[in-house]
CSV table of C-alpha atoms in Angstrom, one decimal:
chain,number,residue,atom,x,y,z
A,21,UNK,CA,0.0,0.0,0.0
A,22,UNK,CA,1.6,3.5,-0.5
A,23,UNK,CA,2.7,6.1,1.8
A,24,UNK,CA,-0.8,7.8,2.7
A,25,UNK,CA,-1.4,11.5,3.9
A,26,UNK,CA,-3.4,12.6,7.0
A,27,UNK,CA,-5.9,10.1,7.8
A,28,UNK,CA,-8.2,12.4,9.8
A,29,UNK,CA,-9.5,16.3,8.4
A,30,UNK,CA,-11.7,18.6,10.5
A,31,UNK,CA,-14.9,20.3,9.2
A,32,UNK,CA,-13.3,23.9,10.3
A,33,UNK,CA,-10.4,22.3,7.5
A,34,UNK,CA,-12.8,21.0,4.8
A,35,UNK,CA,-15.2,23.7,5.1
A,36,UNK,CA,-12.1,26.6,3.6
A,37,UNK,CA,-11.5,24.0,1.2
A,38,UNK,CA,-15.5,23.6,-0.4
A,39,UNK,CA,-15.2,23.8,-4.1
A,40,UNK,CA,-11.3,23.9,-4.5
A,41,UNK,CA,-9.9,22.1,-7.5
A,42,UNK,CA,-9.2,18.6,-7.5
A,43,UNK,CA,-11.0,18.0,-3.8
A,44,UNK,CA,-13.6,15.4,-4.3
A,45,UNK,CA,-16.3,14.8,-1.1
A,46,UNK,CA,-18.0,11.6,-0.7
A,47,UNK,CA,-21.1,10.7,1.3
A,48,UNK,CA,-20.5,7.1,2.2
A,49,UNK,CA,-23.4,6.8,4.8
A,50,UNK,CA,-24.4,2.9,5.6
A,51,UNK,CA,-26.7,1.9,7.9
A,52,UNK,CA,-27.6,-1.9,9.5
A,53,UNK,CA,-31.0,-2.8,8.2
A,54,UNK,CA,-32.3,-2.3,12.2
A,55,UNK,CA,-31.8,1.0,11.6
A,56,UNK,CA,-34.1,1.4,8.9
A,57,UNK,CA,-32.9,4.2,7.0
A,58,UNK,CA,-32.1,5.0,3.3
A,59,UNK,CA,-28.9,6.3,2.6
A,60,UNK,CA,-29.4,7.8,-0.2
A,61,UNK,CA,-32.8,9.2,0.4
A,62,UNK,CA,-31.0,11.1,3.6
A,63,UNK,CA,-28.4,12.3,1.3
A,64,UNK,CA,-30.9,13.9,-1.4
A,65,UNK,CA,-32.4,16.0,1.8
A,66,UNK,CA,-29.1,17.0,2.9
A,67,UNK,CA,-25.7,16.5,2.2
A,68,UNK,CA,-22.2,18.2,2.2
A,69,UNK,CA,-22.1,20.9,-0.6
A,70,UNK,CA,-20.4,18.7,-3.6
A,71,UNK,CA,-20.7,15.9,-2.2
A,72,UNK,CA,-21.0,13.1,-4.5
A,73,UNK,CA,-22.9,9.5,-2.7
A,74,UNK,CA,-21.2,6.4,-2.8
A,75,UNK,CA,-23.6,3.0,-2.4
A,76,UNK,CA,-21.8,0.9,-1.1
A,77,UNK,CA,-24.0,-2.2,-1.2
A,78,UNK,CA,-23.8,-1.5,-5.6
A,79,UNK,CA,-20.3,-1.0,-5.6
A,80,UNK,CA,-19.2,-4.5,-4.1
A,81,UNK,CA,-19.0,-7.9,-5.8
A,82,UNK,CA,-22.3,-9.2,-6.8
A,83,UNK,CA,-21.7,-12.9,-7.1
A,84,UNK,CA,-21.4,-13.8,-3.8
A,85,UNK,CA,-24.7,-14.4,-0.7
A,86,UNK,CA,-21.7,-12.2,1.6
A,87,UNK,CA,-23.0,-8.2,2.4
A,88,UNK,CA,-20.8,-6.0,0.6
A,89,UNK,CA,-17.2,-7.7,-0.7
A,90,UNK,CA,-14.8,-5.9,-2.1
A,91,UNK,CA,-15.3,-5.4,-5.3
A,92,UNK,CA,-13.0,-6.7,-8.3
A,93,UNK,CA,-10.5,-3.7,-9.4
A,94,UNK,CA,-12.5,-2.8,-12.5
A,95,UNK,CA,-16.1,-2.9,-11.1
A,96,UNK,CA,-14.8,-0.5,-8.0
A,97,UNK,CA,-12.8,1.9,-11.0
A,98,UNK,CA,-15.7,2.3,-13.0
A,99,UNK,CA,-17.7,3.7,-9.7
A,100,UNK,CA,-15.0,6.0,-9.2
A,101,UNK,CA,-14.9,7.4,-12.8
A,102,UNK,CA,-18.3,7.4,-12.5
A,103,UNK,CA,-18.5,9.9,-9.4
A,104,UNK,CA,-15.6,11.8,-10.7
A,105,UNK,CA,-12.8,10.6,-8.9
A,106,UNK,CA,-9.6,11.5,-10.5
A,107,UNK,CA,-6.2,9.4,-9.8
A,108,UNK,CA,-4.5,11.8,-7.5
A,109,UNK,CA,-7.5,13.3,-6.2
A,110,UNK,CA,-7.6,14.9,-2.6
A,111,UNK,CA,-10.7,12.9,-1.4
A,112,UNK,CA,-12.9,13.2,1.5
A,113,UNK,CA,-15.6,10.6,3.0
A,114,UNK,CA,-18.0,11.1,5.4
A,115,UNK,CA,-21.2,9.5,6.6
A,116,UNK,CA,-24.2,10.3,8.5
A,117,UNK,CA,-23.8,8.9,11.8
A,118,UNK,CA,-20.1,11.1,12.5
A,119,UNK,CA,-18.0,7.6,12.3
A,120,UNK,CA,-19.9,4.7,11.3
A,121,UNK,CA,-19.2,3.7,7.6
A,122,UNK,CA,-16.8,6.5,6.3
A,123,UNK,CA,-13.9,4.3,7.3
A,124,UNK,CA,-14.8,1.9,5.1
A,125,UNK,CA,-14.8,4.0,2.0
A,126,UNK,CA,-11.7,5.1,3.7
A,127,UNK,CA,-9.7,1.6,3.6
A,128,UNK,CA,-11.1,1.0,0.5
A,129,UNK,CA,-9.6,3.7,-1.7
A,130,UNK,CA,-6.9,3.0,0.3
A,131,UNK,CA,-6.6,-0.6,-0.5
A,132,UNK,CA,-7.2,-0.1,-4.4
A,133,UNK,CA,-4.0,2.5,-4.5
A,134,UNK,CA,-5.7,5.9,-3.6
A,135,UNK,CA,-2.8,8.0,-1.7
A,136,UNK,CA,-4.6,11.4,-0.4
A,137,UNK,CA,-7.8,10.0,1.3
A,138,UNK,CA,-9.5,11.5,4.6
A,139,UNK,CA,-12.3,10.5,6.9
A,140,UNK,CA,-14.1,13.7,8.0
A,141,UNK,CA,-13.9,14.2,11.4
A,142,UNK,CA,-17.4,14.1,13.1
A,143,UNK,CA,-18.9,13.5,9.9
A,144,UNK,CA,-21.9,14.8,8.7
A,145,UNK,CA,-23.5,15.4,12.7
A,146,UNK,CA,-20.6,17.8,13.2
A,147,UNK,CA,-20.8,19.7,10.1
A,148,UNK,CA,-24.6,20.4,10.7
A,149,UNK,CA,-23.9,21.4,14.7
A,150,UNK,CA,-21.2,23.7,13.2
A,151,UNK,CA,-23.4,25.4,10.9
A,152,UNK,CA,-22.1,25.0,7.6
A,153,UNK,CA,-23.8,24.7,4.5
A,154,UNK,CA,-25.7,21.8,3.0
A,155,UNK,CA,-27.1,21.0,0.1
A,156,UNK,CA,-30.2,19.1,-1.7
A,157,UNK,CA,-30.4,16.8,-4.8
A,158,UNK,CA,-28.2,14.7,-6.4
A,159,UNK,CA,-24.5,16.4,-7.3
A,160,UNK,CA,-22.7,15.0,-10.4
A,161,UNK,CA,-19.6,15.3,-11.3
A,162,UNK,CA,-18.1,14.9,-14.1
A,163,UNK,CA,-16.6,11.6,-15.2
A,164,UNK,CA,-12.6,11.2,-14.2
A,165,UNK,CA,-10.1,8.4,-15.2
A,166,UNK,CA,-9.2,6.2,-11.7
A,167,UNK,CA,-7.0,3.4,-12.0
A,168,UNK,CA,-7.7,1.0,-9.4
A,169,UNK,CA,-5.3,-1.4,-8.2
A,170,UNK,CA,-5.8,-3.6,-5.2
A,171,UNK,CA,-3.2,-4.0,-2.7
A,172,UNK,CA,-3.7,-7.8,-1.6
A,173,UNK,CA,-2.0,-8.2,1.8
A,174,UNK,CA,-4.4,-5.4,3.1
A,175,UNK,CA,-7.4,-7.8,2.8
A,176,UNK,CA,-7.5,-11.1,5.0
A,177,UNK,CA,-9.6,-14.2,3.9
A,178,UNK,CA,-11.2,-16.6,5.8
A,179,UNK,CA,-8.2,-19.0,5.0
A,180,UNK,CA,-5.9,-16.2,6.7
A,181,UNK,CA,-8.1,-15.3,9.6
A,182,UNK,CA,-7.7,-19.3,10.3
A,183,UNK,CA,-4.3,-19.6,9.6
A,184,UNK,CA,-3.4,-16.3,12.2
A,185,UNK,CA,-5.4,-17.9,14.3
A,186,UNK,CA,-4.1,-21.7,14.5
A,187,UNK,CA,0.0,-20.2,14.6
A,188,UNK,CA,-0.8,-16.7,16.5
A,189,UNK,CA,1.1,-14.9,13.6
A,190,UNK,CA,-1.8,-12.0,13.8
A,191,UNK,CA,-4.0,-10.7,16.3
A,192,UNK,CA,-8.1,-10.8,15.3
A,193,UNK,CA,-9.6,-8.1,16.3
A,194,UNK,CA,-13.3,-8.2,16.5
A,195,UNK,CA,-15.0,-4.7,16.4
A,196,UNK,CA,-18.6,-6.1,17.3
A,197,UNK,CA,-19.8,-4.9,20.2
A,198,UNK,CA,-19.2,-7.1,23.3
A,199,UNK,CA,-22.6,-8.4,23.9
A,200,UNK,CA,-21.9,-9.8,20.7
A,201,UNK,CA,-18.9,-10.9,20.9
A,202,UNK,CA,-19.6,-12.7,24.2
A,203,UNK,CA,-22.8,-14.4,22.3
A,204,UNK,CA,-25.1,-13.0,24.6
A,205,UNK,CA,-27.4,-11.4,22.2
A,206,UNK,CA,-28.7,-12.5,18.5
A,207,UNK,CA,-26.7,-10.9,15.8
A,208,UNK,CA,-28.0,-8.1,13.3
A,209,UNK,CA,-27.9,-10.4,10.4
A,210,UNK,CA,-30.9,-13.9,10.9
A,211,UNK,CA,-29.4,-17.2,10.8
A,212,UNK,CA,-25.6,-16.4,11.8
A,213,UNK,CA,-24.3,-18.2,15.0
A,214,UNK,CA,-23.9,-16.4,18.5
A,215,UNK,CA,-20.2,-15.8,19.8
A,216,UNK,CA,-16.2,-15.0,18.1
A,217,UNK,CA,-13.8,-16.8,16.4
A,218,UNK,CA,-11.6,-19.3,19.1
A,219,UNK,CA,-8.9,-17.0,19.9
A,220,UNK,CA,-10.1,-13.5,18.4
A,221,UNK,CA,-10.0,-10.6,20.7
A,222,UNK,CA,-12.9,-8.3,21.3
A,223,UNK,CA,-12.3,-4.5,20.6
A,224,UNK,CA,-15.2,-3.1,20.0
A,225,UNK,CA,-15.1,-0.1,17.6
A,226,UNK,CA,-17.9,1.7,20.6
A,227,UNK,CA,-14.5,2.0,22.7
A,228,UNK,CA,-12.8,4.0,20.4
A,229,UNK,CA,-15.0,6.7,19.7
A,230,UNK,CA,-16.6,9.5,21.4
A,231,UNK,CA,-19.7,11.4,19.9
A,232,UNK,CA,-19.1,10.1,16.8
A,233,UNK,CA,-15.8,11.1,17.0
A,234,UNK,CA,-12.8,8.9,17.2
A,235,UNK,CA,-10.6,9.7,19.8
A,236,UNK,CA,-7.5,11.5,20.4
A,237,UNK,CA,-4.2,9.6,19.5
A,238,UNK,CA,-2.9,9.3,23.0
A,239,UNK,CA,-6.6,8.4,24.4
A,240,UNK,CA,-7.1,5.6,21.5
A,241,UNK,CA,-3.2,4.2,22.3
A,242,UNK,CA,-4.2,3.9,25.9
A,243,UNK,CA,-7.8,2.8,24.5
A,244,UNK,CA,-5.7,-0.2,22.5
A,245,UNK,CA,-3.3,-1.2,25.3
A,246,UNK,CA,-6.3,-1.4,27.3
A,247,UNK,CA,-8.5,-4.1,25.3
A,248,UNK,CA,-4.9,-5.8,25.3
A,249,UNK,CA,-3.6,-4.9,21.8
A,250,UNK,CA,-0.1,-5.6,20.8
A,251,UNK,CA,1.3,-2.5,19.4
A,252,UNK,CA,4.2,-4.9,17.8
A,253,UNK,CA,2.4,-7.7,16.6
A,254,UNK,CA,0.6,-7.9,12.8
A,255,UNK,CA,-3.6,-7.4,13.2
A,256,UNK,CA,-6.5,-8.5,11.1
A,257,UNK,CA,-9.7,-6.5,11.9
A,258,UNK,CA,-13.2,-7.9,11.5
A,259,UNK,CA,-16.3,-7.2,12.9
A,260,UNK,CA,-20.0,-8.3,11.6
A,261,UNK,CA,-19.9,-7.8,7.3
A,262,UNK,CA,-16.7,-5.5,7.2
A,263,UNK,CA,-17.8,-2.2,8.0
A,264,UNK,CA,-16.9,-1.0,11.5
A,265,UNK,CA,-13.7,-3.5,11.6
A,266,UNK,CA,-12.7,-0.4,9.1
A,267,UNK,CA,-12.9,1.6,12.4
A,268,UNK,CA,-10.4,0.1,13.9
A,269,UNK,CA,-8.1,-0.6,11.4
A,270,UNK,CA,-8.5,3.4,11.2
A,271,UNK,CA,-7.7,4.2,14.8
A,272,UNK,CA,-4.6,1.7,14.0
A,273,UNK,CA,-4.2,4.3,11.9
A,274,UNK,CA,-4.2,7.5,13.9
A,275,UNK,CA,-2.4,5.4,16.5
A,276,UNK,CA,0.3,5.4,14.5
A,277,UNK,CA,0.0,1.7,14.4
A,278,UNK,CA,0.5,-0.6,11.4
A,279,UNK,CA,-3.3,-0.8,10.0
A,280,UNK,CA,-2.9,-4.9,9.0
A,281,UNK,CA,-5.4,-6.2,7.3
A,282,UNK,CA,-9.3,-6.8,7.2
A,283,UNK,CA,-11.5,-9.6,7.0
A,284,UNK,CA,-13.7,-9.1,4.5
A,285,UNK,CA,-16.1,-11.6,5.2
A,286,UNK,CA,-16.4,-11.1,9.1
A,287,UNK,CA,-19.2,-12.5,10.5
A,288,UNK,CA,-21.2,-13.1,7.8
A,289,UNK,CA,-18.9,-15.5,6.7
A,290,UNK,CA,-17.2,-17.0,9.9
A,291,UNK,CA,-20.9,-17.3,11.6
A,292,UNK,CA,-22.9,-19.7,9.3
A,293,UNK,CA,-24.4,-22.4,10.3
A,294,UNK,CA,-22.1,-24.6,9.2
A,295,UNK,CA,-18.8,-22.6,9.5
A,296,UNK,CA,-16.0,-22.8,11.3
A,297,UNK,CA,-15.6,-23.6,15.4
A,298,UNK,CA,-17.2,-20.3,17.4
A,299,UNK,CA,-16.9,-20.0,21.3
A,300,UNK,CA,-18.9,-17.9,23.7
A,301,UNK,CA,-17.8,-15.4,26.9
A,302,UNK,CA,-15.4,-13.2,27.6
């Protein structure tokens, strides 16, 4: 993956910047099906001014039963060019819930070769509380060239999540929240098994941020070391379909920790009813 800039802008810092050339915003708002709300319908009402919206459940590979896989390097390309995303574009991501599903737009450009990506700091909550300006309708940009080329080692398969597993070469670090983890509640998605992968780690992505904020770098550190995260030792993110493991591997991030990689599949995968072993507790 290549040397990225600043992982983290503020909306005092993106608001001087609205409508400067080659700056490209992106509402990549997400929501678990509980929470019954349409993206994209939220971002017609309101959205950043410029901001293009990125569906994420369209823009991932569509021959697989898994929730939103990375798609293949051409298929994710062509959704770039399509919301006018240059190669070498300063780009910004943000979602409605101030850190929810931004980060994983975030790793995503990231893994596919994008060097000057940001998550917006506070998101979309903050920018409203601020008072900046917003935006109706759909904005369209016009159609850049992107080459996309995926960095492999950033994205863990099942077959790797086992294998760091069975030899301890990688810490799993689940971002689900702990009830979760534990297996004390049903998941999200019907039909997956209660509980964590034998030997995965819970770090749930709730203890890293604040008001939809992620914390400070010294606060998530101590935040990290407290769950019992190895700052030297290789980690592999995952959480319930691959959306807020991207938080963590973010704070990794800000932590000035190496990000690893992320398991794609998560949950969804791992959790079947006929998948691999799970255990409950703590």
């Amino acid at each position: 993956m290549p040397e990225q800039k600043q992982p983290l802008v503020s909306t005092d810092w993106l608001a001087a910047r609205l409508g400067q050339h080659g700056l490209v915003i992106i509402d990549a708002s997400w929501y678990l099906p509980a929470q019954k709300r349409d993206p994209h319908r939220d971002y017609l009402g309101s959205h950043i001014p410029g901001a293009v919206f990125f569906d994420l459940d369209a823009v991932s590979a569509q021959d697989t039963s898994l929730p939103h896989m990375m798609p293949t390097p051409t298929a994710f390309a062509a959704a770039m060019r399509g919301l006018g995303v240059a190669d070498g574009a300063q780009i910004v991501v943000y979602d409605g819930l101030g850190l929810f599903s931004a980060p994983r737009l975030w790793w995503m450009l990231r893994a596919f070769g994008a060097r000057d990506v940001a998550v917006l700091d506070g998101g979309l909550p903050k920018w409203k509380a601020e008072g900046h300006p917003l935006e109706h309708g759909e904005t369209r940009r016009t159609p850049a060239h992107f080459n996309a080329r995926l960095d492999p080692s950033v994205v863990a398969s099942l077959a790797d999540v086992q294998k760091a597993l069975a030899n301890n070469s990688a810490q799993v670090l689940d971002a689900r929240p702990a009830e979760r983890f534990r297996g004390e509640v049903a998941e999200p998605r019907p039909g997956l098994r209660m509980g964590h992968m034998p030997g995965a780690m819970s770090v749930p992505f709730g203890a890293l941020v604040d008001n939809g904020r992620l914390k400070q770098p010294a606060d998530l550190a101590q935040a990290l070391d407290a769950l019992g995260v190895d700052a030297g030792k290789p980690a592999i993110t995952s959480c319930g379909s691959g959306v807020s493991a991207a938080i963590v591997t973010l704070a990794l991030v800000v932590a000035g920790r190496a990000p690893g990689a992320l398991y794609d599949g998560s949950w969804a995968e791992w959790g079947v009813p006929d998948g691999p072993p799970v255990a409950t507790g703590a």
